[in-house]
Amino acid sequence: MVTSWLKERPLLNDMLVSLLAVFAAFVVGAGLLVLAGADPLVAYRPLLLGAFSSRYGITETLVKATPLLLVGLGIAVAFRGGILNIGAEGQLIVGTIATTWVVLAFKGLPGPLLLLLALAAGFLGGALWGAVPGVLKAKIGANEILITIMMNQIAALLLGFLIRGPMIDAEEVAYGTGYPQSALIPEGSWLLRLPQTRLHAGLLLALLAAFLVYVFLWRTTLGYQIRVVGTNPQAARYGGISVARNLIIATCISSGLAGLAGMIEVTGVHHRLLDGISAGYGFTAIVVALFGKLHPLGIIPASFLFGALLVGADMMQRTVGIPAGLVNSIQGLVVVFVVSTEIWQRRRA
Amino acid sequence: MTPHDEPPRNPIAPTAAIPCATGRDQTVQFLEMKGITKRFPGVLANDHVDFQVRSGEIHALLGENGAGKTTLMRILYGLYQPDEGKIAINGKAVTIRSPREATALGISMVHQHFMLVPPLTVAENVILGLKSTREPWLNLGEAQERIAELGRCYGLRVDPRARVWQLSVGEQQRVEIIKALYRRAELLILDEPTAVLTPQEVQEFFTILRQMARQGQAIIFISHKLHEVTALSDRVTVLRDGQVVGTMLTSATDRQRLAQMMVGREISFQRYKDPVNKGEVALELQGVWAQGDKGLPALKGVSLTVSQGEILGLAGVAGNGQRELAEVIAGLRPATQGKVVVGQKDVTNRSPAEIIAQGMSYVPEERMRVGTIVDFSVAENAILETHGQAPLARGWFLDYQAIGRYAEKLIADFDVKTPSQDTPVRHLSGGNVQKLILARELSRSPRLLVAAQPTRGLDVGATEYIQKRLVEQRSKGTAILLISEDLDEVLALSDRVAVMYEGQVVGVMPTSEASVEELGLLMAGVKKQLPA
């Protein structure tokens, strides 16, 4: 009875199922906590409430939600085009490199112009990195999952090399400390911040991107073609739509959005290149995109939820001494449950 | 496991009395389905359906697509659970939760697409999934004997040692039936079994089925072809809109009445032909070669022409290169040799977009896999080829108002039954999907239409409609290449008939000079027309 009532309200049904998946993940996660010798009730308190208990928690949640949203949108575009982009982590890193390099190279320019340049650099950097697996898949049918994963590694090592070599901060060299990071970018290129927090204007940019991605996928001819190619490539070919061309475009937009997330991390949060600048956003965002049903309207709340989880995980680690890595396990469990409920629903239908 | 599942164990008399004399009482009600009701969101697929089958009878199940035949059979085979109603086998109430349980109760289904493993022998296929009588060793020898025995009893001639890939389609079908009988099936469900056979093979197949019925086998025969139903079955049950319209003795009815019961109105069987008014050549194939999916030549030098204003019917048994030919014309499969000309332009190995621009429309054989995107709405499917053109698009943007109006027009013009234009195509019946595809393809006013199996699997009503629209389009001056395995359809619609066999056109003739017998021989590769 309840199920048939819900069947006629698919949106509510989806939301409920998603929340159930999160709940189930927490239940199993509690088992893991017990195995680690901790009291789940004590550990879950900061994890669940940490993000909402203070001004710091709330703003930090939004800070972490911003790259998750941008990358998640990109992953949704790729998925809709039939591509499994596991390479957002690498594309984001290349986005940070391109942004930093451009801003440092043209630091004499006025702030707004510099920001526009940074925007273009971040997007193009990510897009070029993503174009490699996109072209290889479109032209020779290479498996994009393998190639994007391998290119993640290359990007991370490239970053490590650059901030220890060509792009290292001149002052680090001068003082002999040699800490691996780039020079600070000029203040003119910093994104506007809410005073006394790290919350920056990048969030607005990400929300705008969500709107644009929606318009792109559902209101433009190109978006239509990408969805056709991703849903049924045979029908696309039959209808005269080039599969190869659209695969490449979808990957470039997807990876460009990841690169944009990198640009925002540099200009909004860190203001320079660092080791581990991405904090695994490229992977968490895959969960965000799936959890948000590959739709901008779903990905926005999903990115806030997972941003809150990341903040809560930090709090849990600090106050209860539970490793934040456990949150990764819970994320993994969420994926397992979301995917399995989807299979279950499809089989029941 | 019931004792029925086990192959005979007695080594002294392995062939004793099996299975010719089943000793089944032929007046017994083998199956009784009572008050079966099944609801899907927004659809009442089965509405208190009563259906009985006696041992030893061939019971035809007739109905348009979406009438509920498939749902009823899936319930019987344990794939769906009914919302209401009871099933009894041999007078005993049963619940069938899976195909495995159905098999244990003596119910077997032969699907339209065979479930055989080509590299294995017939005997190996038959015993697949069964427990051997002498584990861990296979009981192949015993199986071979029993298969031969079954073959003798029912006229199901197949060499148990032959490998399945070596068999013709008709022989493979016999293997499927042997598989069912080997598992002691008492009720056989045949889902459109004649779709893949030549006319000669159909006759032979019917003889086998009658023989099986005489031995006490119960058979449910699902078909859209009225003349087959009247020729073969003992009783007919007609379904419409999920309800039983009636069950009657076949001898007490005729095609006209059955068709009327099925669609709820009069159906005319007359052919709608007016004289050909041939225009210029719209399609010309010159010595076209192409490879099949397995890398072997599927087309071996095909030459054909189709002119505007005529229908060229391409007959042939499935798998003789028809699908590959259509794909080469549509630009979906490369030609390795030869030339394809659409209009005046050489389009050999050009992109589908370029060929579409030359005025080619294509109704593909696989309407759910190729012809539509089933997860997309009716409206989104309607604009597959034309989404970039005004007025459907303005610059880079889709104009949803224009698209909505366009979709409404297609739906109205082609009588597509859909709750709305936003409904995913997945929820439409086969006939309505095909109407949508035809609407989309004809709305471009094509110079050439390639229609592959345009009415396969459709009910009488939809088939009649599609055929009528094809003939209308021909009269409007479109060249139509009609690829069909249904000889009746080819003969009814075409102005000329060509026959394909093993990747070659083995004969072309005006329809007025063609006979079913001669076409059958050409289709079977027995005969080849000498070049005129």
CSV table of C-alpha atoms in Angstrom, one decimal, chain B residues 55-464:
chain,number,residue,atom,x,y,z
B,55,SER,CA,-4.1,-32.3,-22.1
B,56,GLY,CA,-3.8,-33.2,-25.7
B,57,GLU,CA,-5.2,-29.9,-27.1
B,58,ILE,CA,-3.5,-27.1,-29.0
B,59,HIS,CA,-4.9,-23.9,-27.5
B,60,ALA,CA,-4.2,-20.7,-29.4
B,61,LEU,CA,-3.9,-17.5,-27.4
B,62,LEU,CA,-4.8,-14.5,-29.6
B,63,GLY,CA,-4.7,-10.9,-28.9
B,64,GLU,CA,-3.2,-7.6,-29.9
B,65,ASN,CA,0.0,-6.4,-28.4
B,66,GLY,CA,-0.8,-5.0,-24.9
B,67,ALA,CA,-3.9,-7.3,-24.7
B,68,GLY,CA,-2.2,-9.1,-21.9
B,69,LYS,CA,-1.0,-12.4,-23.5
B,70,THR,CA,2.6,-11.9,-22.5
B,71,THR,CA,1.6,-11.0,-18.9
B,72,LEU,CA,-0.6,-14.0,-18.6
B,73,MET,CA,2.1,-16.4,-19.9
B,74,ARG,CA,4.7,-14.8,-17.6
B,75,ILE,CA,2.5,-15.4,-14.7
B,76,LEU,CA,2.0,-19.0,-15.7
B,77,TYR,CA,5.8,-19.4,-16.2
B,78,GLY,CA,6.5,-17.9,-12.7
B,79,LEU,CA,8.1,-14.6,-13.9
B,80,TYR,CA,5.3,-12.5,-12.4
B,81,GLN,CA,3.0,-13.0,-9.4
B,82,PRO,CA,-0.7,-12.3,-10.0
B,83,ASP,CA,-2.4,-9.7,-7.8
B,84,GLU,CA,-5.5,-11.8,-7.7
B,85,GLY,CA,-6.6,-15.2,-9.0
B,86,LYS,CA,-5.7,-18.9,-8.7
B,87,ILE,CA,-3.8,-21.4,-10.8
B,88,ALA,CA,-4.5,-25.1,-10.6
B,89,ILE,CA,-2.5,-27.8,-12.3
B,90,ASN,CA,-4.3,-31.2,-12.6
B,91,GLY,CA,-6.9,-29.8,-10.3
B,92,LYS,CA,-4.4,-29.0,-7.5
B,93,ALA,CA,-4.0,-25.3,-6.5
B,94,VAL,CA,-0.4,-24.2,-7.0
B,95,THR,CA,1.8,-21.1,-6.6
B,96,ILE,CA,4.4,-20.6,-9.2
B,97,ARG,CA,7.2,-18.5,-8.0
B,98,SER,CA,9.9,-19.0,-10.6
B,99,PRO,CA,10.5,-20.6,-14.0
B,100,ARG,CA,12.2,-23.5,-12.1
B,101,GLU,CA,9.0,-24.2,-10.2
B,102,ALA,CA,7.0,-24.0,-13.5
B,103,THR,CA,9.3,-26.6,-15.0
B,104,ALA,CA,8.9,-28.8,-12.0
B,105,LEU,CA,5.1,-28.6,-12.6
B,106,GLY,CA,5.5,-29.7,-16.2
B,107,ILE,CA,5.3,-26.3,-17.8
B,108,SER,CA,7.9,-25.3,-20.4
B,109,MET,CA,8.3,-22.3,-22.6
B,110,VAL,CA,9.9,-22.0,-26.0
B,111,HIS,CA,11.0,-18.4,-26.4
B,112,GLN,CA,11.1,-16.5,-29.7
B,113,HIS,CA,14.9,-16.3,-29.3
B,114,PHE,CA,16.4,-19.7,-28.8
B,115,MET,CA,18.4,-20.3,-25.7
B,116,LEU,CA,20.9,-22.7,-27.1
B,117,VAL,CA,24.7,-22.9,-26.9
B,118,PRO,CA,26.0,-23.0,-30.5
B,119,PRO,CA,29.3,-24.8,-30.0
B,120,LEU,CA,27.7,-27.7,-28.0
B,121,THR,CA,26.0,-30.7,-29.5
B,122,VAL,CA,22.3,-31.2,-29.4
B,123,ALA,CA,22.5,-33.8,-26.6
B,124,GLU,CA,24.8,-31.5,-24.6
B,125,ASN,CA,22.3,-28.7,-25.0
B,126,VAL,CA,19.4,-30.8,-24.0
B,127,ILE,CA,21.0,-32.0,-20.7
B,128,LEU,CA,22.4,-28.6,-19.8
B,129,GLY,CA,21.4,-27.8,-16.3
B,130,LEU,CA,20.0,-31.2,-15.4
B,131,LYS,CA,21.5,-33.6,-12.9
B,132,SER,CA,23.1,-36.6,-14.5
B,133,THR,CA,22.0,-40.1,-13.5
B,134,ARG,CA,25.6,-41.1,-13.0
B,135,GLU,CA,27.3,-38.1,-11.4
B,136,PRO,CA,30.1,-37.0,-11.7
B,137,TRP,CA,30.0,-38.4,-15.3
B,138,LEU,CA,27.6,-37.1,-18.0
B,139,ASN,CA,24.9,-39.4,-19.1
B,140,LEU,CA,25.4,-38.4,-22.8
B,141,GLY,CA,24.8,-41.9,-24.2
B,142,GLU,CA,21.5,-42.2,-22.4
B,143,ALA,CA,20.5,-38.7,-23.4
B,144,GLN,CA,21.3,-39.4,-27.1
B,145,GLU,CA,19.1,-42.5,-27.0
B,146,ARG,CA,16.2,-40.6,-25.4
B,147,ILE,CA,16.5,-37.8,-27.9
B,148,ALA,CA,16.4,-40.2,-30.7
B,149,GLU,CA,13.4,-41.9,-29.1
B,150,LEU,CA,11.5,-38.5,-28.7
B,151,GLY,CA,12.4,-37.8,-32.3
B,152,ARG,CA,10.8,-41.1,-33.5
B,153,CYS,CA,7.7,-40.5,-31.4
B,154,TYR,CA,6.9,-37.0,-32.5
B,155,GLY,CA,8.7,-36.7,-35.8
B,156,LEU,CA,11.3,-34.3,-34.3
B,157,ARG,CA,14.1,-35.4,-36.4
B,158,VAL,CA,17.5,-34.1,-35.2
B,159,ASP,CA,20.9,-35.8,-34.9
B,160,PRO,CA,21.7,-35.7,-31.2
B,161,ARG,CA,25.4,-35.6,-32.0
B,162,ALA,CA,25.2,-32.6,-34.4
B,163,ARG,CA,26.5,-29.3,-33.1
B,164,VAL,CA,23.9,-26.6,-32.8
B,165,TRP,CA,25.7,-24.1,-34.9
B,166,GLN,CA,25.4,-26.5,-37.8
B,167,LEU,CA,21.6,-26.7,-37.6
B,168,SER,CA,19.1,-24.7,-39.5
B,169,VAL,CA,16.7,-22.4,-37.7
B,170,GLY,CA,13.9,-25.0,-38.0
B,171,GLU,CA,16.1,-27.7,-36.5
B,172,GLN,CA,17.2,-25.5,-33.6
B,173,GLN,CA,13.5,-24.9,-32.8
B,174,ARG,CA,13.1,-28.7,-32.7
B,175,VAL,CA,16.0,-28.9,-30.3
B,176,GLU,CA,14.2,-26.4,-28.0
B,177,ILE,CA,11.1,-28.5,-28.1
B,178,ILE,CA,13.1,-31.7,-27.4
B,179,LYS,CA,14.6,-29.9,-24.4
B,180,ALA,CA,11.2,-29.3,-23.0
B,181,LEU,CA,10.0,-32.8,-23.7
B,182,TYR,CA,13.1,-34.2,-22.2
B,183,ARG,CA,12.2,-32.4,-19.0
B,184,ARG,CA,8.9,-34.1,-19.0
B,185,ALA,CA,6.9,-31.0,-20.0
B,186,GLU,CA,3.2,-31.6,-20.1
B,187,LEU,CA,2.3,-28.1,-21.2
B,188,LEU,CA,4.4,-26.4,-23.8
B,189,ILE,CA,4.1,-22.6,-24.3
B,190,LEU,CA,5.2,-21.5,-27.8
B,191,ASP,CA,5.7,-17.8,-28.3
B,192,GLU,CA,5.3,-16.9,-31.9
B,193,PRO,CA,7.1,-20.0,-33.0
B,194,THR,CA,6.7,-19.6,-36.8
B,195,ALA,CA,8.3,-16.2,-37.1
B,196,VAL,CA,11.7,-17.7,-38.1
B,197,LEU,CA,10.5,-20.4,-40.4
B,198,THR,CA,10.0,-20.7,-44.2
B,199,PRO,CA,6.5,-21.7,-45.4
B,200,GLN,CA,7.7,-25.3,-46.0
B,201,GLU,CA,9.2,-25.5,-42.5
B,202,VAL,CA,5.9,-24.1,-41.0
B,203,GLN,CA,4.0,-27.0,-42.5
B,204,GLU,CA,6.4,-29.6,-41.1
B,205,PHE,CA,6.4,-27.9,-37.8
B,206,PHE,CA,2.6,-28.0,-37.6
B,207,THR,CA,2.6,-31.7,-38.4
B,208,ILE,CA,5.0,-32.2,-35.4
B,209,LEU,CA,2.7,-30.2,-33.1
B,210,ARG,CA,-0.4,-32.2,-34.1
B,211,GLN,CA,1.5,-35.4,-33.5
B,212,MET,CA,2.5,-34.2,-30.0
B,213,ALA,CA,-1.0,-33.2,-29.2
B,214,ARG,CA,-2.2,-36.7,-30.2
B,215,GLN,CA,0.2,-38.1,-27.6
B,216,GLY,CA,-1.5,-36.1,-24.9
B,217,GLN,CA,0.7,-33.0,-24.9
B,218,ALA,CA,-1.0,-29.7,-24.0
B,219,ILE,CA,0.2,-26.8,-26.2
B,220,ILE,CA,-0.4,-23.1,-25.9
B,221,PHE,CA,0.3,-21.4,-29.2
B,222,ILE,CA,0.8,-17.7,-29.2
B,223,SER,CA,0.6,-16.1,-32.6
B,224,HIS,CA,-0.6,-13.1,-34.5
B,225,LYS,CA,-1.1,-14.9,-37.7
B,226,LEU,CA,-4.8,-15.8,-37.9
B,227,HIS,CA,-4.4,-18.3,-40.7
B,228,GLU,CA,-1.9,-20.3,-38.6
B,229,VAL,CA,-4.3,-20.2,-35.6
B,230,THR,CA,-7.2,-21.4,-37.6
B,231,ALA,CA,-5.1,-24.1,-39.4
B,232,LEU,CA,-3.5,-25.5,-36.2
B,233,SER,CA,-5.4,-25.0,-33.0
B,234,ASP,CA,-8.3,-27.0,-31.4
B,235,ARG,CA,-9.5,-24.0,-29.3
B,236,VAL,CA,-8.8,-20.3,-29.3
B,237,THR,CA,-8.9,-17.8,-26.5
B,238,VAL,CA,-9.0,-14.2,-27.5
B,239,LEU,CA,-7.8,-11.4,-25.2
B,240,ARG,CA,-8.5,-7.8,-25.5
B,241,ASP,CA,-7.5,-5.0,-23.1
B,242,GLY,CA,-6.6,-7.5,-20.5
B,243,GLN,CA,-9.9,-9.3,-20.6
B,244,VAL,CA,-11.0,-12.6,-22.2
B,245,VAL,CA,-13.3,-11.8,-25.1
B,246,GLY,CA,-14.1,-15.4,-25.6
B,247,THR,CA,-12.9,-19.0,-25.7
B,248,MET,CA,-14.3,-21.2,-28.5
B,249,LEU,CA,-13.7,-24.2,-30.7
B,250,THR,CA,-11.6,-23.2,-33.7
B,251,SER,CA,-13.8,-25.2,-35.9
B,252,ALA,CA,-16.7,-23.0,-34.8
B,253,THR,CA,-15.2,-19.7,-35.9
B,254,ASP,CA,-13.3,-18.1,-38.8
B,255,ARG,CA,-10.5,-15.6,-39.4
B,256,GLN,CA,-12.8,-12.7,-39.9
B,257,ARG,CA,-14.6,-13.2,-36.6
B,258,LEU,CA,-11.4,-13.8,-34.7
B,259,ALA,CA,-9.9,-10.6,-36.1
B,260,GLN,CA,-13.0,-8.7,-35.1
B,261,MET,CA,-13.0,-10.1,-31.6
B,262,MET,CA,-9.3,-9.2,-31.3
B,263,VAL,CA,-9.5,-5.5,-32.3
B,264,GLY,CA,-13.2,-4.9,-31.5
B,265,ARG,CA,-14.1,-3.8,-35.0
B,266,GLU,CA,-14.2,-5.0,-38.6
B,267,ILE,CA,-10.9,-5.7,-40.3
B,268,SER,CA,-10.5,-5.8,-44.0
B,269,PHE,CA,-8.1,-8.3,-45.5
B,270,GLN,CA,-8.2,-6.8,-48.9
B,271,ARG,CA,-5.0,-5.5,-50.5
B,272,TYR,CA,-4.7,-1.8,-51.0
B,273,LYS,CA,-2.9,-1.6,-54.3
B,274,ASP,CA,-3.2,1.0,-57.0
B,275,PRO,CA,-1.1,0.8,-60.1
B,276,VAL,CA,2.6,1.6,-59.9
B,277,ASN,CA,3.6,5.0,-60.9
B,278,LYS,CA,7.4,4.6,-61.0
B,279,GLY,CA,9.5,7.7,-60.8
B,280,GLU,CA,13.3,8.0,-60.9
B,281,VAL,CA,15.7,5.6,-59.2
B,282,ALA,CA,16.0,6.4,-55.5
B,283,LEU,CA,18.3,3.6,-54.4
B,284,GLU,CA,20.8,1.7,-56.4
B,285,LEU,CA,23.1,-1.0,-55.1
B,286,GLN,CA,25.9,-2.2,-57.2
B,287,GLY,CA,27.8,-5.4,-56.2
B,288,VAL,CA,27.7,-4.5,-52.5
B,289,TRP,CA,29.8,-6.7,-50.1
B,290,ALA,CA,29.9,-6.3,-46.4
B,291,GLN,CA,30.9,-8.3,-43.3
B,292,GLY,CA,28.6,-9.6,-40.6
B,293,ASP,CA,29.1,-9.1,-36.9
B,294,LYS,CA,31.4,-12.1,-36.8
B,295,GLY,CA,33.7,-10.8,-39.5
B,296,LEU,CA,32.4,-13.2,-42.2
B,297,PRO,CA,31.0,-11.9,-45.4
B,298,ALA,CA,27.2,-11.3,-44.9
B,299,LEU,CA,26.6,-9.6,-48.2
B,300,LYS,CA,28.2,-11.1,-51.3
B,301,GLY,CA,27.7,-8.8,-54.2
B,302,VAL,CA,24.1,-7.5,-53.8
B,303,SER,CA,22.7,-5.4,-56.7
B,304,LEU,CA,19.3,-3.8,-56.5
B,305,THR,CA,17.4,-0.8,-57.6
B,306,VAL,CA,14.3,0.8,-56.0
B,307,SER,CA,12.4,3.6,-57.8
B,308,GLN,CA,10.3,6.3,-56.4
B,309,GLY,CA,6.7,5.3,-56.2
B,310,GLU,CA,7.3,1.5,-55.8
B,311,ILE,CA,7.7,-1.0,-53.0
B,312,LEU,CA,10.4,-3.5,-53.5
B,313,GLY,CA,9.8,-6.4,-51.1
B,314,LEU,CA,12.9,-8.2,-49.9
B,315,ALA,CA,11.9,-11.7,-48.7
B,316,GLY,CA,14.1,-14.3,-47.0
B,317,VAL,CA,14.6,-16.3,-43.9
B,318,ALA,CA,16.2,-14.4,-41.1
B,319,GLY,CA,19.9,-14.2,-41.1
B,320,ASN,CA,20.5,-14.2,-44.8
B,321,GLY,CA,22.0,-10.7,-44.9
B,322,GLN,CA,18.8,-8.6,-44.8
B,323,ARG,CA,19.7,-6.8,-41.6
B,324,GLU,CA,23.3,-6.1,-42.9
B,325,LEU,CA,21.9,-4.8,-46.2
B,326,ALA,CA,19.7,-2.3,-44.4
B,327,GLU,CA,22.6,-1.2,-42.2
B,328,VAL,CA,24.9,-0.7,-45.2
B,329,ILE,CA,22.2,1.5,-46.9
B,330,ALA,CA,21.7,3.5,-43.7
B,331,GLY,CA,25.5,4.0,-43.2
B,332,LEU,CA,25.7,1.9,-40.0
B,333,ARG,CA,27.8,-0.8,-41.5
B,334,PRO,CA,30.7,-0.3,-43.9
B,335,ALA,CA,30.6,-1.8,-47.4
B,336,THR,CA,33.8,-3.6,-48.2
B,337,GLN,CA,33.1,-3.5,-52.0
B,338,GLY,CA,30.5,-2.0,-54.3
B,339,LYS,CA,28.5,1.2,-54.5
B,340,VAL,CA,25.4,2.6,-52.8
B,341,VAL,CA,23.7,5.4,-54.5
B,342,VAL,CA,20.8,7.3,-52.9
B,343,GLY,CA,19.1,9.8,-55.2
B,344,GLN,CA,21.9,10.8,-57.6
B,345,LYS,CA,24.6,10.8,-54.9
B,346,ASP,CA,27.2,8.1,-54.2
B,347,VAL,CA,26.8,7.6,-50.4
B,348,THR,CA,29.0,4.5,-50.1
B,349,ASN,CA,30.4,4.5,-46.5
B,350,ARG,CA,29.3,8.0,-45.8
B,351,SER,CA,28.1,9.0,-42.4
B,352,PRO,CA,24.4,8.3,-41.4
B,353,ALA,CA,23.9,12.1,-41.2
B,354,GLU,CA,24.9,12.6,-44.8
B,355,ILE,CA,22.7,9.7,-46.0
B,356,ILE,CA,19.8,11.1,-44.0
B,357,ALA,CA,20.4,14.4,-45.7
B,358,GLN,CA,20.0,12.7,-49.0
B,359,GLY,CA,16.4,11.8,-48.1
B,360,MET,CA,16.9,8.4,-46.6
B,361,SER,CA,14.6,7.2,-43.8
B,362,TYR,CA,15.0,4.0,-42.0
B,363,VAL,CA,12.7,1.9,-39.8
B,364,PRO,CA,15.2,-0.5,-38.1
B,365,GLU,CA,14.4,-4.0,-37.2
B,366,GLU,CA,15.2,-3.6,-33.6
B,367,ARG,CA,12.8,-0.8,-32.6
B,368,MET,CA,13.5,-0.8,-28.9
B,369,ARG,CA,17.3,-1.1,-29.1
B,370,VAL,CA,18.1,1.0,-32.2
B,371,GLY,CA,14.9,2.8,-33.3
B,372,THR,CA,14.2,4.5,-30.0
B,373,ILE,CA,15.8,5.5,-26.8
B,374,VAL,CA,13.4,3.8,-24.4
B,375,ASP,CA,14.2,5.9,-21.4
B,376,PHE,CA,13.5,9.1,-23.3
B,377,SER,CA,10.0,10.6,-23.7
B,378,VAL,CA,7.9,10.3,-26.8
B,379,ALA,CA,8.7,13.9,-27.6
B,380,GLU,CA,12.4,13.5,-27.2
B,381,ASN,CA,12.3,10.4,-29.4
B,382,ALA,CA,10.3,12.3,-32.0
B,383,ILE,CA,13.2,14.7,-32.7
B,384,LEU,CA,16.1,12.2,-33.0
B,385,GLU,CA,17.2,13.2,-36.5
B,386,THR,CA,15.7,16.7,-36.6
B,387,HIS,CA,16.5,18.2,-33.2
B,388,GLY,CA,19.0,20.6,-34.7
B,389,GLN,CA,16.7,22.1,-37.3
B,390,ALA,CA,14.3,25.0,-37.1
B,391,PRO,CA,11.7,25.3,-35.7
B,392,LEU,CA,12.6,22.6,-33.2
B,393,ALA,CA,15.8,24.4,-32.4
B,394,ARG,CA,16.7,28.0,-32.3
B,395,GLY,CA,20.5,28.3,-32.5
B,396,TRP,CA,22.0,26.0,-29.9
B,397,PHE,CA,18.8,25.8,-27.9
B,398,LEU,CA,15.9,23.4,-28.2
B,399,ASP,CA,12.5,25.1,-28.4
B,400,TYR,CA,10.4,22.9,-26.2
B,401,GLN,CA,7.1,24.5,-27.3
B,402,ALA,CA,7.8,23.8,-30.9
B,403,ILE,CA,8.9,20.3,-30.0
B,404,GLY,CA,5.7,19.8,-28.1
B,405,ARG,CA,3.6,20.9,-31.0
B,406,TYR,CA,5.6,18.7,-33.4
B,407,ALA,CA,5.2,15.7,-31.1
B,408,GLU,CA,1.5,16.3,-30.7
B,409,LYS,CA,1.1,16.4,-34.5
B,410,LEU,CA,3.0,13.1,-35.0
B,411,ILE,CA,1.0,11.4,-32.2
B,412,ALA,CA,-2.3,12.6,-33.7
B,413,ASP,CA,-1.4,11.9,-37.4
B,414,PHE,CA,-0.2,8.4,-36.7
B,415,ASP,CA,-2.7,7.5,-34.0
B,416,VAL,CA,0.1,6.8,-31.4
B,417,LYS,CA,-1.6,5.7,-28.2
B,418,THR,CA,0.3,7.2,-25.3
B,419,PRO,CA,-0.8,8.8,-22.0
B,420,SER,CA,1.2,11.9,-23.0
B,421,GLN,CA,4.1,13.1,-25.0
B,422,ASP,CA,6.2,13.0,-21.9
B,423,THR,CA,5.7,9.3,-21.3
B,424,PRO,CA,8.9,7.3,-21.6
B,425,VAL,CA,8.8,5.1,-24.8
B,426,ARG,CA,9.5,2.1,-22.5
B,427,HIS,CA,5.9,2.2,-21.4
B,428,LEU,CA,4.4,2.1,-24.9
B,429,SER,CA,3.2,-1.1,-26.6
B,430,GLY,CA,5.2,-2.4,-29.5
B,431,GLY,CA,2.7,-1.2,-32.0
B,432,ASN,CA,2.7,2.3,-30.7
B,433,VAL,CA,6.5,2.4,-30.6
B,434,GLN,CA,6.5,1.4,-34.3
B,435,LYS,CA,3.8,4.0,-35.2
B,436,LEU,CA,6.0,6.6,-33.5
B,437,ILE,CA,9.1,5.5,-35.4
B,438,LEU,CA,7.2,5.5,-38.7
B,439,ALA,CA,5.7,8.9,-37.9
B,440,ARG,CA,9.2,10.3,-37.3
B,441,GLU,CA,10.7,8.7,-40.4
B,442,LEU,CA,7.9,9.7,-42.7
B,443,SER,CA,7.5,13.2,-41.4
B,444,ARG,CA,10.8,14.1,-43.2
B,445,SER,CA,9.1,13.3,-46.6
B,446,PRO,CA,11.8,10.9,-47.5
B,447,ARG,CA,12.9,10.0,-51.0
B,448,LEU,CA,13.7,6.5,-49.8
B,449,LEU,CA,12.4,4.5,-46.9
B,450,VAL,CA,14.1,1.3,-45.8
B,451,ALA,CA,11.6,-0.6,-43.6
B,452,ALA,CA,13.0,-3.6,-41.8
B,453,GLN,CA,10.5,-6.0,-40.4
B,454,PRO,CA,8.1,-3.1,-39.9
B,455,THR,CA,5.2,-5.2,-38.5
B,456,ARG,CA,7.0,-8.1,-36.8
B,457,GLY,CA,5.5,-8.8,-33.4
B,458,LEU,CA,2.7,-6.3,-33.9
B,459,ASP,CA,-1.0,-7.1,-33.5
B,460,VAL,CA,-3.5,-7.2,-36.4
B,461,GLY,CA,-4.7,-3.6,-35.8
B,462,ALA,CA,-1.2,-2.0,-35.7
B,463,THR,CA,0.0,-4.2,-38.6
B,464,GLU,CA,-2.9,-3.1,-40.8
